[in-house]
Short mmCIF file of C-alpha atoms in Angstrom, two decimals:
data_model
loop_
_atom_site.label_atom_id
_atom_site.label_comp_id
_atom_site.label_asym_id
_atom_site.label_seq_id
_atom_site.Cartn_x
_atom_site.Cartn_y
_atom_site.Cartn_z
CA MET T 1 13.96 -31.06 74.07
CA LEU T 2 10.26 -30.15 74.26
CA GLY T 3 7.23 -32.11 73.24
CA LEU T 4 6.45 -29.90 70.34
CA ALA T 5 8.90 -30.62 67.65
CA PRO T 6 11.16 -27.63 66.63
CA ASP T 7 10.12 -27.84 62.89
CA ALA T 8 6.46 -27.77 63.76
CA ALA T 9 7.04 -24.96 66.25
CA ARG T 10 8.82 -22.81 63.56
CA VAL T 11 5.84 -23.24 61.21
CA PHE T 12 3.31 -22.43 64.04
CA LEU T 13 5.22 -19.46 65.55
CA PRO T 14 4.51 -16.63 63.12
CA PHE T 15 0.87 -17.38 63.27
CA VAL T 16 0.70 -17.92 67.06
CA ALA T 17 2.69 -14.76 67.67
CA LEU T 18 0.58 -12.47 65.40
CA ILE T 19 -2.67 -13.79 66.76
CA GLY T 20 -1.27 -13.47 70.30
CA LEU T 21 -0.51 -9.86 69.68
CA TYR T 22 -4.03 -9.16 68.46
CA VAL T 23 -5.54 -11.07 71.31
CA SER T 24 -3.51 -9.01 73.79
CA TRP T 25 -4.40 -5.72 72.20
CA THR T 26 -8.12 -6.52 71.90
CA ASP T 27 -8.29 -7.74 75.58
CA LEU T 28 -6.47 -4.61 76.87
CA ARG T 29 -8.51 -2.33 74.71
CA GLY T 30 -11.97 -3.75 75.15
CA MET T 31 -11.71 -6.53 77.73
CA ARG T 32 -12.75 -9.01 75.01
CA ILE T 33 -11.08 -11.77 73.01
CA PRO T 34 -12.81 -11.95 69.69
CA ASN T 35 -14.23 -15.24 68.63
CA ALA T 36 -12.57 -14.70 65.24
CA SER T 37 -9.03 -14.62 66.76
CA VAL T 38 -9.99 -17.97 68.77
CA LEU T 39 -11.22 -19.62 65.64
CA LEU T 40 -8.18 -18.46 63.64
CA LEU T 41 -5.81 -19.81 66.26
CA ALA T 42 -7.68 -23.28 66.31
CA GLY T 43 -7.66 -23.08 62.53
CA VAL T 44 -3.93 -22.69 62.34
CA PHE T 45 -3.49 -25.94 64.21
CA VAL T 46 -6.19 -27.77 62.33
CA VAL T 47 -5.00 -26.78 58.91
CA LEU T 48 -1.11 -26.83 59.46
CA GLY T 49 -0.97 -29.50 61.99
CA PRO T 50 -1.30 -32.56 59.75
CA PHE T 51 1.67 -31.16 57.63
CA VAL T 52 4.00 -30.71 60.49
CA LEU T 53 3.06 -33.33 63.10
CA PRO T 54 2.73 -37.22 62.87
CA LEU T 55 -0.93 -38.08 62.78
CA ASP T 56 -0.59 -40.20 65.92
CA ILE T 57 0.36 -36.85 67.66
CA TYR T 58 -1.98 -34.56 65.67
CA GLY T 59 -5.23 -36.55 66.40
CA PRO T 60 -4.84 -36.57 70.19
CA ARG T 61 -3.91 -32.97 70.31
CA LEU T 62 -7.30 -32.23 68.78
CA LEU T 63 -8.85 -33.95 71.85
CA HIS T 64 -7.01 -31.36 74.08
CA LEU T 65 -9.06 -28.61 72.35
CA VAL T 66 -12.29 -30.41 73.13
CA ALA T 67 -11.36 -31.32 76.64
CA ILE T 68 -10.16 -27.81 77.60
CA LEU T 69 -13.22 -26.31 75.88
CA VAL T 70 -15.58 -28.37 78.04
CA LEU T 71 -13.49 -27.52 81.21
CA GLY T 72 -13.23 -23.84 80.29
CA PHE T 73 -17.02 -23.66 79.68
CA ALA T 74 -17.66 -25.02 83.09
CA LEU T 75 -15.32 -22.73 84.74
CA SER T 76 -16.83 -19.76 82.75
CA VAL T 77 -20.34 -20.59 83.85
CA MET T 78 -19.08 -20.83 87.47
CA GLY T 79 -17.67 -17.36 87.09
CA VAL T 80 -14.08 -18.55 87.64
CA MET T 81 -12.91 -17.10 84.16
CA GLY T 82 -14.19 -15.16 81.22
CA ALA T 83 -15.61 -16.93 78.28
CA GLY T 84 -13.06 -15.49 75.89
CA ASP T 85 -10.25 -16.68 78.18
CA ALA T 86 -11.78 -20.08 78.20
CA LYS T 87 -12.08 -20.29 74.44
CA PHE T 88 -8.54 -19.03 73.92
CA LEU T 89 -7.25 -21.71 76.31
CA ALA T 90 -9.15 -24.34 74.27
CA ALA T 91 -7.74 -23.11 70.99
CA ALA T 92 -4.24 -22.98 72.43
CA ALA T 93 -4.40 -26.43 73.99
CA PRO T 94 -3.48 -28.42 70.82
CA PHE T 95 -0.26 -26.61 70.49
CA VAL T 96 1.00 -27.82 74.06
CA ALA T 97 2.36 -31.27 74.42
CA LEU T 98 1.16 -33.03 77.58
CA ALA T 99 4.79 -33.76 78.47
CA ASP T 100 5.23 -29.88 78.65
CA LEU T 101 2.35 -29.06 80.96
CA ARG T 102 4.86 -28.25 83.90
CA LEU T 103 6.66 -25.81 81.69
CA MET T 104 3.51 -24.30 80.40
CA PHE T 105 2.19 -23.72 83.89
CA MET T 106 5.55 -21.96 84.83
CA LEU T 107 5.31 -19.80 81.67
CA LEU T 108 1.66 -19.03 82.45
CA ALA T 109 2.47 -18.05 86.11
CA ALA T 110 5.26 -15.88 85.00
CA THR T 111 3.35 -14.18 82.35
CA MET T 112 0.40 -13.60 84.58
CA LEU T 113 2.49 -12.00 87.19
CA ALA T 114 4.41 -9.86 84.65
CA ALA T 115 1.36 -8.78 82.81
CA PHE T 116 -0.56 -7.97 86.03
CA VAL T 117 2.19 -5.93 87.57
CA THR T 118 2.91 -4.13 84.22
CA HIS T 119 -0.80 -3.39 83.64
CA ARG T 120 -1.28 -2.06 87.15
CA VAL T 121 1.88 0.10 87.07
CA ILE T 122 1.12 1.59 83.63
CA LYS T 123 -2.48 2.16 84.68
CA ARG T 124 -1.18 4.66 87.31
CA THR T 125 1.47 6.40 85.27
CA PRO T 126 1.52 8.94 82.52
CA LEU T 127 2.03 6.05 80.01
CA ARG T 128 -1.63 5.47 80.33
CA ARG T 129 -2.17 8.39 78.12
CA LEU T 130 -0.78 6.47 75.18
CA ALA T 131 -4.13 4.52 75.24
CA PRO T 132 -6.51 6.56 77.25
CA ASP T 133 -9.70 4.83 76.18
CA TRP T 134 -8.81 1.24 76.97
CA GLU T 135 -11.55 -0.41 78.94
CA SER T 136 -8.91 -2.39 80.99
CA TRP T 137 -7.80 0.83 82.71
CA ARG T 138 -11.42 1.41 83.98
CA ARG T 139 -11.78 -2.11 85.52
CA ASP T 140 -10.42 -2.47 89.01
CA LYS T 141 -11.45 -6.06 89.73
CA ASP T 142 -10.96 -7.49 86.18
CA PHE T 143 -7.79 -8.16 84.45
CA PRO T 144 -7.12 -8.78 80.61
CA MET T 145 -5.99 -12.31 80.97
CA GLY T 146 -5.65 -12.72 77.20
CA THR T 147 -2.39 -10.82 77.51
CA ALA T 148 -0.89 -13.40 79.77
CA LEU T 149 -2.40 -16.40 78.00
CA SER T 150 -1.26 -15.32 74.57
CA THR T 151 2.14 -14.41 75.83
CA ALA T 152 2.68 -17.76 77.55
CA LEU T 153 1.52 -19.62 74.33
CA THR T 154 3.94 -17.59 72.15
CA LEU T 155 6.87 -18.10 74.56
CA TYR T 156 6.18 -21.78 74.59
CA VAL T 157 6.03 -22.11 70.84
CA ALA T 158 9.10 -19.90 70.56
CA LEU T 159 11.08 -22.07 73.09
CA ALA T 160 10.15 -25.19 71.16
CA ALA T 161 11.06 -23.54 67.89
CA PHE T 162 14.59 -22.69 68.98
CA SER T 163 15.38 -25.64 71.20
#
């Protein structure tokens, strides 16, 4: 059993999945994660969380958002990650139970590898013509991490929902 209760995960899942798809698409298309999508993801937790989580769990999870936002900002300033990635991680943090960090890191590693390989392979095949104007095709050193981040979060919430 995961740290995110199945009932809560089932409520969060449709929102997390839809926002995640949008984040993936915008990051692939323009190498940007819009602030509105990050605020919407955080808003889903802030608004729905008190209805599906006990308050003694909900409150500390909001602190996850603040802690990851501060850490992400520092990493962004140092050039380790993009600002959109840092903000997305902060908005995603409240959904993840501390007890599930190991699983989350495994999901993130797997989605990063899968997204990177898939992106680089498609970039060099005729499939690229399906979206010829995507900015992510033109960047050799940058990678649209929003795809991996949103996929990892969606998979985590889905695993919790159906556990």
